[in-house]
XYZ file of C-alpha atoms in Angstrom:
606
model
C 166.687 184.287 44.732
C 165.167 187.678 45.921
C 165.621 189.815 48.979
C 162.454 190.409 50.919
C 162.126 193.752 51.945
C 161.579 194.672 55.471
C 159.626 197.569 56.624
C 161.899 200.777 57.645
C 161.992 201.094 61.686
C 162.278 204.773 60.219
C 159.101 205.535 58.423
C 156.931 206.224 61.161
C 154.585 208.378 59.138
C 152.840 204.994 57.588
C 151.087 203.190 60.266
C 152.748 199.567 60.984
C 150.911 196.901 62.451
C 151.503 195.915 66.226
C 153.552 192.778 64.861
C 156.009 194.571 63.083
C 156.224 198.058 65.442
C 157.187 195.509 68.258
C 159.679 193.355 66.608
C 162.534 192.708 68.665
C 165.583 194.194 68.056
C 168.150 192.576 71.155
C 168.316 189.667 72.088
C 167.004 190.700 75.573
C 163.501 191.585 73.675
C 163.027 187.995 73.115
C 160.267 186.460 75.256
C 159.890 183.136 76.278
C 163.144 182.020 74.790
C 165.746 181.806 77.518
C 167.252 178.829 76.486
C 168.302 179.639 73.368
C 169.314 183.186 74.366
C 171.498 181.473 77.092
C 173.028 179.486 74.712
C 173.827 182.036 71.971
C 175.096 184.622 74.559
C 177.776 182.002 75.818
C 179.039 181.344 72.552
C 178.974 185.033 70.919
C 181.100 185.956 74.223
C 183.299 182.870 73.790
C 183.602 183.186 70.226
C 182.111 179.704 69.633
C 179.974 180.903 67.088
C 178.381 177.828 64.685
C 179.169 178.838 60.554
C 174.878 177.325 60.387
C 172.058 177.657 62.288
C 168.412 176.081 61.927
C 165.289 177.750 63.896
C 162.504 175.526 64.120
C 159.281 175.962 65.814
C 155.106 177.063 65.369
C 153.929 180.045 63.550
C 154.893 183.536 64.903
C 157.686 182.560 67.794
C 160.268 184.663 66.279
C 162.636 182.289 64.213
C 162.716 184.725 61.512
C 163.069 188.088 64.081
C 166.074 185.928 65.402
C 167.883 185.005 61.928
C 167.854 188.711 61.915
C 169.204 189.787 65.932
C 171.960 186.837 65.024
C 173.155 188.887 61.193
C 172.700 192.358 63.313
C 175.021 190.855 66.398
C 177.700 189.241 63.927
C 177.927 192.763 61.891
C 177.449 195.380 64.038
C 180.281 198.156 63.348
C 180.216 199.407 67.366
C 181.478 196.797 68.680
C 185.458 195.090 67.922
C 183.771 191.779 67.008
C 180.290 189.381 67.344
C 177.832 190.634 69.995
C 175.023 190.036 71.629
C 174.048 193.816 72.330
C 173.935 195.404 68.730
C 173.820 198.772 68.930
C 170.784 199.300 66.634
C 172.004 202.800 65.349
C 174.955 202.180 63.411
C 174.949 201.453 59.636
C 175.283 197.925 59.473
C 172.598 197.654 62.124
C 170.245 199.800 60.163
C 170.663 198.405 57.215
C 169.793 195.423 58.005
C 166.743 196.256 60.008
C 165.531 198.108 56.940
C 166.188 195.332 54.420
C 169.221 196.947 52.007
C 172.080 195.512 53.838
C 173.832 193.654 50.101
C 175.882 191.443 52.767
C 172.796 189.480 54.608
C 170.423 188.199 52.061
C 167.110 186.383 52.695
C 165.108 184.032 50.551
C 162.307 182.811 50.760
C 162.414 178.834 50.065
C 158.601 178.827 49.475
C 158.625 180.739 46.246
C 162.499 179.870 45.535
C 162.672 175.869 45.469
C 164.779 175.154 42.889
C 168.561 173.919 42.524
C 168.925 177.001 40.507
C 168.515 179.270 43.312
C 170.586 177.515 45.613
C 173.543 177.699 42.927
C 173.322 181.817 42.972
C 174.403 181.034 46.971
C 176.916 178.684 45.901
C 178.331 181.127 43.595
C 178.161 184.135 45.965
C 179.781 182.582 48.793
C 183.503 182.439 47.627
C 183.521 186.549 47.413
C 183.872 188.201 50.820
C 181.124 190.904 52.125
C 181.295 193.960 50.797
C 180.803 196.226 53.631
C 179.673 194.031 56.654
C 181.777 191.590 59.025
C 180.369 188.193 57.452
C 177.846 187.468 54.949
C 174.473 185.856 55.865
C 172.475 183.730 54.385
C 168.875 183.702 55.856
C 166.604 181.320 54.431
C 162.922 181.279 55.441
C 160.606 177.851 55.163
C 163.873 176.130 54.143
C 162.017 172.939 54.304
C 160.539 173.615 51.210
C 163.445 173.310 48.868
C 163.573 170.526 46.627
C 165.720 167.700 47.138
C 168.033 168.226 44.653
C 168.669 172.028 46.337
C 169.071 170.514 49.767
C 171.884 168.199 47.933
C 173.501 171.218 46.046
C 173.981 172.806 49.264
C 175.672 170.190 51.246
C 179.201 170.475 50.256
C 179.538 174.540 50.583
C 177.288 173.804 53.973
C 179.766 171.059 55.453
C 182.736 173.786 54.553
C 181.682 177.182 53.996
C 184.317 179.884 53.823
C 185.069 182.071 57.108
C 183.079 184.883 56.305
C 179.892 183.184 55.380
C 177.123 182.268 58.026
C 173.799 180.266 57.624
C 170.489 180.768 59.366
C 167.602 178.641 58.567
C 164.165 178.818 59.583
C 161.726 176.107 59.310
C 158.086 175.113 60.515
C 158.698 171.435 59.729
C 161.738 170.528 61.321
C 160.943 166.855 59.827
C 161.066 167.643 56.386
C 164.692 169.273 56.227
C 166.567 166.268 55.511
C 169.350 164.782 58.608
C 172.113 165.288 56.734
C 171.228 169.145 56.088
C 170.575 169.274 60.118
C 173.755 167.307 61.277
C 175.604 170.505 59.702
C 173.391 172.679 61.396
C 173.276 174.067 65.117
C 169.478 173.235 65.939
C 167.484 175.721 68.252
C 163.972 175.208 68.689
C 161.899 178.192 69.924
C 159.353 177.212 72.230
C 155.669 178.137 72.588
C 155.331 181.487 74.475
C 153.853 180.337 77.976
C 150.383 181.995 78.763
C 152.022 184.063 81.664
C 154.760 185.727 79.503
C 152.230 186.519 76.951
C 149.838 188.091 78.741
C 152.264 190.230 79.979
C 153.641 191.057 77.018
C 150.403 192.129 75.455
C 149.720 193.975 78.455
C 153.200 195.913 77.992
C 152.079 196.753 74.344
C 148.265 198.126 75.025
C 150.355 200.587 77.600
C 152.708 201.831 75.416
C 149.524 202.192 72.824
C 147.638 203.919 75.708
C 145.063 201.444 75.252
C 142.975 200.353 78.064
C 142.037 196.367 77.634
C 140.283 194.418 79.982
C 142.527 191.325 81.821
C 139.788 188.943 80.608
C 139.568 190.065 76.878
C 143.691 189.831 76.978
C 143.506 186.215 78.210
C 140.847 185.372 75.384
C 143.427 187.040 72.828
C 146.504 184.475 74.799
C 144.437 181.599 74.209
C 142.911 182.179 70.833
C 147.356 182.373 69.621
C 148.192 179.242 70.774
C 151.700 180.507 71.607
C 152.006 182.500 68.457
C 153.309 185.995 69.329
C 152.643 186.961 66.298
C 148.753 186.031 66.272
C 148.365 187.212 69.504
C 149.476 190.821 68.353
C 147.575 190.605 65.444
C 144.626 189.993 67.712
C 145.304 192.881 69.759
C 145.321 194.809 67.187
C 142.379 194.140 65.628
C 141.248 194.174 69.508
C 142.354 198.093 70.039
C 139.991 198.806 67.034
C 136.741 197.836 68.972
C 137.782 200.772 72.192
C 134.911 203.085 72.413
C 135.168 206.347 73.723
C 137.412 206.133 77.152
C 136.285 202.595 78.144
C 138.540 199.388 78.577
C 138.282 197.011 75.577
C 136.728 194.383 77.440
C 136.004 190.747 76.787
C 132.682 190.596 75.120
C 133.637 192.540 72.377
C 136.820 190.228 71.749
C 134.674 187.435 72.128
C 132.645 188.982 69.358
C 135.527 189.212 67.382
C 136.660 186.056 67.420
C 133.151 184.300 67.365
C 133.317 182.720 70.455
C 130.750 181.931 73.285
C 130.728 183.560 76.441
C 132.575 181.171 78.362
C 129.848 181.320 81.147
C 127.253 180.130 79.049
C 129.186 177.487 77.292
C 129.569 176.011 80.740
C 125.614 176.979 81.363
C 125.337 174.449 78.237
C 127.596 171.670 79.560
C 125.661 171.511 82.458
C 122.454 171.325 80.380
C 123.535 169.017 78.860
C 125.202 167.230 81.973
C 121.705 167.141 83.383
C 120.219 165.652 80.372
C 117.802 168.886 79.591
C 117.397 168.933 76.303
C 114.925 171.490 75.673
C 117.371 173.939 77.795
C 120.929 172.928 75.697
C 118.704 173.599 72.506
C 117.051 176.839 74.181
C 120.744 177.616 74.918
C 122.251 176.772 71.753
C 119.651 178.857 69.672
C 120.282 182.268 72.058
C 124.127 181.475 71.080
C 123.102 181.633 68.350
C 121.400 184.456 67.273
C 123.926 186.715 69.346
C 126.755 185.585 66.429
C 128.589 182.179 67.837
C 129.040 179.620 65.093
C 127.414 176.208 66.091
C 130.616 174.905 65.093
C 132.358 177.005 67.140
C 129.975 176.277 70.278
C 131.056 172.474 69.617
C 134.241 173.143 69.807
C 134.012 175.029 72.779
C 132.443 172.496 74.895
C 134.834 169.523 73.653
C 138.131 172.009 74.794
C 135.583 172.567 78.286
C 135.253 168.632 78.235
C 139.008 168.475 78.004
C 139.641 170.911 80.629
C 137.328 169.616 83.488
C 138.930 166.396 83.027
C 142.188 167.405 83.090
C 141.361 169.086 86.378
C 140.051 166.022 87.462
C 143.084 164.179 86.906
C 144.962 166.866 88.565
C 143.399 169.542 89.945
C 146.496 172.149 90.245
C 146.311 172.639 86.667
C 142.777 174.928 87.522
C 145.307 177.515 88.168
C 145.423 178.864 84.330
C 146.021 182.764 84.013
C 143.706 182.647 80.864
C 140.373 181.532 83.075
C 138.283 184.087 85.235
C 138.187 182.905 88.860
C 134.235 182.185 88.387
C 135.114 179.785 85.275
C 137.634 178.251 87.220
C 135.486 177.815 90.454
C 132.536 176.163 88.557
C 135.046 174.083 86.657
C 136.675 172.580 89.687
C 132.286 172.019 90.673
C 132.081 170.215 87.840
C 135.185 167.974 87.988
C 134.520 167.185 91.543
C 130.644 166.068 90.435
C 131.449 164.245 87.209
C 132.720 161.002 86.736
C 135.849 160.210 83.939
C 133.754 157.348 82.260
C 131.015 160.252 81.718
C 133.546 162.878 80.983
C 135.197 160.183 78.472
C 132.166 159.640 76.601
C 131.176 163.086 76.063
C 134.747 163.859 74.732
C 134.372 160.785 72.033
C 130.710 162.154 70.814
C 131.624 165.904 70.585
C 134.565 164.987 68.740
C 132.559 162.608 66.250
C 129.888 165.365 65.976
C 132.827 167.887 64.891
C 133.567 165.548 61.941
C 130.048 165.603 60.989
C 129.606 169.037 60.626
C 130.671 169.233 57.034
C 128.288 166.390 56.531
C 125.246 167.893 57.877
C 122.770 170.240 55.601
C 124.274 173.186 58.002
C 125.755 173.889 61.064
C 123.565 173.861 63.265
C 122.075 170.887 62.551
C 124.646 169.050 63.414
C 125.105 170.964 66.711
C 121.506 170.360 67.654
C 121.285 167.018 66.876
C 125.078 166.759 69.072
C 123.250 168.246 71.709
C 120.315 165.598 71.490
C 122.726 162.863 72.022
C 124.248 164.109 74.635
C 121.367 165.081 76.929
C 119.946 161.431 76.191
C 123.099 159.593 77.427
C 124.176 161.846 79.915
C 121.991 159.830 82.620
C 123.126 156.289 81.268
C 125.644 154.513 83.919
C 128.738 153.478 82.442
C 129.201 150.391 80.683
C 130.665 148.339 83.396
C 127.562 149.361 85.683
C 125.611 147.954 82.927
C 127.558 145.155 82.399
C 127.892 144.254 86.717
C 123.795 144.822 86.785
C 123.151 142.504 83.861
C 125.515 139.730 85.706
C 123.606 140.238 89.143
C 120.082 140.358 87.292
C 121.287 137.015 85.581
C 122.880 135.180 88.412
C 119.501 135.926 90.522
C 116.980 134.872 87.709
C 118.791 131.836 86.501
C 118.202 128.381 88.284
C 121.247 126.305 89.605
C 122.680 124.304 86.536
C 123.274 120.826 87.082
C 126.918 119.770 87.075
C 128.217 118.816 83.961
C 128.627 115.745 82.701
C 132.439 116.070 83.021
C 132.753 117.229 86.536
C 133.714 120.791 85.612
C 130.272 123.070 85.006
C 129.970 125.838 86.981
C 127.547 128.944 86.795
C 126.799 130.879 83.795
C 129.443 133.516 82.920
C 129.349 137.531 82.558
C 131.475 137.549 79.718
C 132.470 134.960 77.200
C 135.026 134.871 74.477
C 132.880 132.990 71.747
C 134.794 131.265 68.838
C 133.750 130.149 66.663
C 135.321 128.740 63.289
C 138.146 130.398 64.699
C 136.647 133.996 64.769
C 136.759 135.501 68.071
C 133.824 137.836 69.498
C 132.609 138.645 72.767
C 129.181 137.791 73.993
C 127.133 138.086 77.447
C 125.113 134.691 77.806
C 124.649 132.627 80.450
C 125.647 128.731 80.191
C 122.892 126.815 81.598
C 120.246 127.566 79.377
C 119.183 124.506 78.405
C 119.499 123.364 74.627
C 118.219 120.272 72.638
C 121.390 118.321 71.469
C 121.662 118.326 67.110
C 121.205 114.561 66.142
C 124.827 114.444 64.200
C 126.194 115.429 67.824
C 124.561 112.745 69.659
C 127.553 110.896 69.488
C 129.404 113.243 72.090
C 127.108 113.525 74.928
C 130.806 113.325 77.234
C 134.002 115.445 76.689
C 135.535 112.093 76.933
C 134.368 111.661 73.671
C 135.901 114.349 72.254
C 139.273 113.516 73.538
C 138.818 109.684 71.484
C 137.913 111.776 68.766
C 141.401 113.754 68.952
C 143.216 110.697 69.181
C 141.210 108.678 66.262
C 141.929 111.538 63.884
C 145.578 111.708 64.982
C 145.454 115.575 66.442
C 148.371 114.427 68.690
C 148.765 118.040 69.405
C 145.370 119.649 70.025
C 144.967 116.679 72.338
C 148.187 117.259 74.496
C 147.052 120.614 74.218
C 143.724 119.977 75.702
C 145.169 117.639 78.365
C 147.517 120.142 79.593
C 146.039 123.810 79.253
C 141.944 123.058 79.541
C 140.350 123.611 83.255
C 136.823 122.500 81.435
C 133.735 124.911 82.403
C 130.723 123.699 81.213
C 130.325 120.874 78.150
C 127.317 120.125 75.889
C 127.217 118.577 72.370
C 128.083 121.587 70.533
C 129.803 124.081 72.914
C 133.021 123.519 75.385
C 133.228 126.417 77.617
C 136.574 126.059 79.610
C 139.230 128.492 81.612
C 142.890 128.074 79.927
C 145.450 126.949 82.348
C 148.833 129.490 82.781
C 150.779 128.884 79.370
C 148.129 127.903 77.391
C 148.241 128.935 73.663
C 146.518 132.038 72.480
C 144.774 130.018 69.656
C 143.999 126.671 71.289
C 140.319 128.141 71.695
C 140.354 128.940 67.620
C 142.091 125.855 66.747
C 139.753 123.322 69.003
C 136.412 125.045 67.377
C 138.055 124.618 63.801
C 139.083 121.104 64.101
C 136.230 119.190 65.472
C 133.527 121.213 62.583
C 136.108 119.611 60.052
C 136.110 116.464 61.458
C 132.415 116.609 62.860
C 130.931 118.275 60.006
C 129.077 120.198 62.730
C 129.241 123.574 64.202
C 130.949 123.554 67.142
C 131.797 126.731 69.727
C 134.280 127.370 72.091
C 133.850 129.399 74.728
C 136.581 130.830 77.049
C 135.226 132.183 80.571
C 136.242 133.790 83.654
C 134.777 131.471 85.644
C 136.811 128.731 87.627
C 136.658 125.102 85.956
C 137.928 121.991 86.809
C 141.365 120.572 86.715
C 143.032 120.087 83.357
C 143.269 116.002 83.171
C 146.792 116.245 83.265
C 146.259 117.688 87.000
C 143.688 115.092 87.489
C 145.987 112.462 86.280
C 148.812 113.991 88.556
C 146.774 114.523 91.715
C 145.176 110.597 91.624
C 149.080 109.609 91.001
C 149.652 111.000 94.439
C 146.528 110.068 95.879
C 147.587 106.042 95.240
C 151.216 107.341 96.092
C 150.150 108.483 99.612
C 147.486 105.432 100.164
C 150.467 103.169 99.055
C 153.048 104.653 101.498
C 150.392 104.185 104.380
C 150.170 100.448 104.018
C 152.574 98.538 106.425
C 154.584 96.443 104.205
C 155.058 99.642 101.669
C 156.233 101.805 104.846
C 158.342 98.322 106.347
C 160.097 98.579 103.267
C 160.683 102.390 103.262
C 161.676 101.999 106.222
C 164.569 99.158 105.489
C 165.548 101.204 102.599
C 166.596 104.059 103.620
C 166.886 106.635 100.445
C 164.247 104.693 98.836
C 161.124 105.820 96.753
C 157.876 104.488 95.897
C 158.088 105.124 91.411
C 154.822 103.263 90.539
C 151.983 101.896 91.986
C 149.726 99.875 89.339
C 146.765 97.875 89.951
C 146.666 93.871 90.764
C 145.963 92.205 87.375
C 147.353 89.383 85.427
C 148.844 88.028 88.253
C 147.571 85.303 91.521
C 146.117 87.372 94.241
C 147.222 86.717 97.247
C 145.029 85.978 100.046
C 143.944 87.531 102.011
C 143.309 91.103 99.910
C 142.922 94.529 100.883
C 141.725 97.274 99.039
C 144.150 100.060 98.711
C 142.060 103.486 97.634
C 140.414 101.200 94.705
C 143.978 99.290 94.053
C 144.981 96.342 95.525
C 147.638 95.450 97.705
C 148.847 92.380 98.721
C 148.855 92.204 102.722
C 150.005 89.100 104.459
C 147.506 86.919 106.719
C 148.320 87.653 110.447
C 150.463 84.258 111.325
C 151.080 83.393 107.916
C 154.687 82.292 108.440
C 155.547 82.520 104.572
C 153.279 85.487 104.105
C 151.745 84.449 101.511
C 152.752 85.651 98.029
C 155.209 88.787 97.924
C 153.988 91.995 96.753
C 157.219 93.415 95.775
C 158.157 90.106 94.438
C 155.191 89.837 92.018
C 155.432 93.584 90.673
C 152.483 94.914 92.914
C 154.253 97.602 93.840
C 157.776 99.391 93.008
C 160.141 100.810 95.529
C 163.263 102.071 93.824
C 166.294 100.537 96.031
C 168.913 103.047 96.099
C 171.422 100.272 96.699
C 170.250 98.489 94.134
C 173.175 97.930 91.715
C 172.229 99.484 88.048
């Protein structure tokens, strides 16, 4: 275990970076963090104060500046107990700040992993602090200590004594293990928000007497990501590029950080939008030569890509502190002109062009050739335009296809699910182009056939399967292109094509289209059930005997065979009926009598 040092507030004759001359030292200096300042506030002036703590959150939020505002408020010597408000000038406060406090250690769990290090804590703990309130532990990047630390430190972390506190601070809240966190209270500091950094950094350039331009301070905001840290590191590095009594302004920080004028990034979207090549390469090579890094410039106009669809999505979020009004005008031009399928596709290509950048012999290269793409699709419709044109060119070219042999062809199809030996693809191809049937398919010239086939070879299954879920398309030795009925299996297309090639020994394909087909023949079977059901009901002895029955039902109606037919006969939608002669006094033979036709008596004793 070691203590790392921290930089005297005192020695002011050294010159400290911006990060560390603006550290805060209260809890009210924290930016962006109200939550958690909220939180610890209540419980420091209730006394509620947690014997652990875990910070967790991106680089350069303050998780470590707070471990050290939480060991300044628990020992500060001005105050009768825990506060909030350290006074900053007494000894313990001091002491602390400068790193010599012997009562609030840090360690760094990046260069101190082992179990060994964590037993030194162990063994400190049971002695009370020598001059402070409590002792604390601070330990930085405490995801990094081995397992076998994180177990050594479970038992004094469940029950530590009353003068010992914990503060942990981690990047990767995911690799500190749940039952180190369960003994932990768990704060997570938030990315700063672009509003509170920017005024922040504007705060700090005053009280350097530095004069930076709004537009170079919201290229420094959005190059940190949230990181207060980076983004006075930036600013730092900024104030260094002030010449004589002028503003720092933004084309110098673009400089420094190697980025394109934002302007003519957009100047090279819409190049490219327009699908001018020679002008996005034209544009690319001035970028060049004044510094950007083709890499860079790709990167640059896949966040611009990003941006202008996000506006289009939602068009309040144009209001972003970080943008110049004349990027955000010609942004919202852009979303308003621009369609999401285009927007879409440029996003995919600049994002496989950044991976390709390694790959290529340089840079640029790879951005030019980007570019190239780009320009060259940029006037292509999208892929359902191309797929609704292809349909329309088909539908008018094709002739009218002859019905199908089955009763259920229809038109050819826009998009088909081929299978085929049970491999799914999709294919575009209409279904009445005509095609000469294989000799060892002769044999099937009607789906009828197929369904003998089924049965012969015992597929009980496929065959209900068949008769219940297929609304048949189109049929031709070879290929059964049919809509599935509601319920039907996902694989009945898969299994169909697989079983009659085994039994066949020819290739067959199964289409499944979007196209309307016919009825399954269970439907069939059902509908000409009612069809003889409703004929039957019409004729006068059927609805005589309805009639003298009340309650009663017709079950069955089966044709005349097998049995005399009585005379005289009438034909009953291609059944027969019996129907008595007109005075006939015995009426010849009885229908009902004979079987012709069922009518379930409901007082008909069981």
């Amino acid at each position: 275990m070691s203590d790392l040092p921290i930089e005297p507030a005192a020695q002011s004759s050294a010159y400290r970076v911006l990060a560390r001359k603006y550290r805060p030292a209260h809890f009210r200096d924290l930016i962006g963090q109200e939550a958690m300042v909220q939180t610890l506030t209540n419980a420091f002036a209730a006394g509620r104060i947690a014997h652990a703590f875990v910070l967790t959150g991106v680089r350069g939020v303050g998780k470590t500046t707070t471990a050290r505002i939480i060991a300044t408020g628990l020992n500060c010597e001005r105050s009768d107990g825990p506060t909030v408000d350290p006074c900053g000038v007494c000894e313990a406060c001091r002491s602390i700040a400068e790193g010599r406090n012997t009562d609030v250690l840090e360690m760094d769990a990046a260069s101190n992993t082992s179990v060994n290090d964590v037993r030194e804590i162990i063994e400190s703990v049971r002695y009370r602090a020598s001059a402070a309130r409590y002792k604390v532990y601070i330990i930085d990047e405490v995801h990094m200590l081995s397992t076998s630390a994180f177990n050594a430190l479970l038992k004094t972390l469940e029950e530590p004594p009353e003068h010992v506190k914990f503060v942990f601070a981690t990047t990767e809240i995911r690799k500190v293990p749940v039952t180190v966190l369960s003994r932990c209270q768990r704060f997570d500091l938030r990315r700063i928000e672009p509003e509170a950094m920017l005024a922040h950094l504007g705060r700090v350039a005053e009280a350097e007497g530095a004069a930076v331009d709004p537009q170079a301070l919201g290229l420094i905001t959005r190059a940190a990501e949230g990181s207060v840290r980076d983004a006075l590191s930036l600013l730092d590095q900024a104030l260094t590029l002030a010449t004589g009594d002028g503003p720092v302004d933004a084309a110098a920080v673009r400089g420094m950080l190697g980025l394109a004028d934002r302007g003519r990034v957009i100047d090279l979207f819409e190049a490219v939008m327009r699908g001018d090549a020679a002008g996005a390469l034209e544009e690319l090579a001035r970028q060049y030569a004044d510094g950007a890094d083709p890499a860079v410039v790709l990167r640059d106009l896949a966040e611009l890509t990003h941006w202008i669809s996000v506006l289009r999505v939602s068009p309040q979020l144009a209001d972003d502190p970080t943008v110049g009004p004349d990027e955000r005008a010609r942004g919202r031009d852009l979303a308003g002109r621009l369609g999401m399928p285009v927007l879409t596709r440029a996003w995919q290509m600049l994002l496989k062009s950044l991976e390709e950048v390694p790959l290529a012999p340089n840079a640029m290269m790879a951005a030019e050739m980007a570019l190239i793409r780009l320009t060259h699709l940029a006037d292509l419709p999208p892929p359902g335009d191309l797929v609704r044109k292809l349909t329309e060119s088909a539908s008018a070219s094709a002739p009218a296809p002859a019905p199908a042999p089955s009763g259920g062809g229809s038109g050819p199809t826009a998009q088909l699910a081929m299978v085929s030996g049970g491999q799914a693809l999709r294919a575009e191809a209409p279904s009445a182009v005509p095609h000469p049937t294989p000799p060892e398919l002769a044999a099937y010239a009607r789906f009828e056939d197929i369904l003998a086939l089924l049965a012969e070879h015992r597929e009980v299954r496929l065959l209900d399967w068949v008769e219940h879920f297929v609304e048949l398309v189109a049929f031709r030795p070879g290929l059964i292109e049919f809509s599935p009925a509601h319920g039907a299996p996902k694989d009945l297309a898969g299994r169909l094509s697989q079983t009659l090639t085994a039994i066949t020994g020819a290739r067959w394909s199964v289409a499944v289209s979007d196209a309307r087909g016919a009825p399954t023949l269970r439907a069939q079977r059902e509908a000409e059930a009612a069809q003889r059901t409703s004929e039957a009901s019409a004729h006068p002895l059927v609805a005589a005997a309805l009639a003298a029955f009340p309650g009663a039902e017709i079950s069955d109606v089966r044709p005349l065979g097998g049995t005399a037919t009585p005379e005289p006969e009438a034909d009953v939608g291609g059944f027969l009926a019996a129907v008595p002669e007109a005075g006939d006094e015995d009426y010849g033979a009885d229908p009902f009598a004979d079987g012709l036709i069922d009518v379930d008596d409901p007082f008909e004793e069981d």
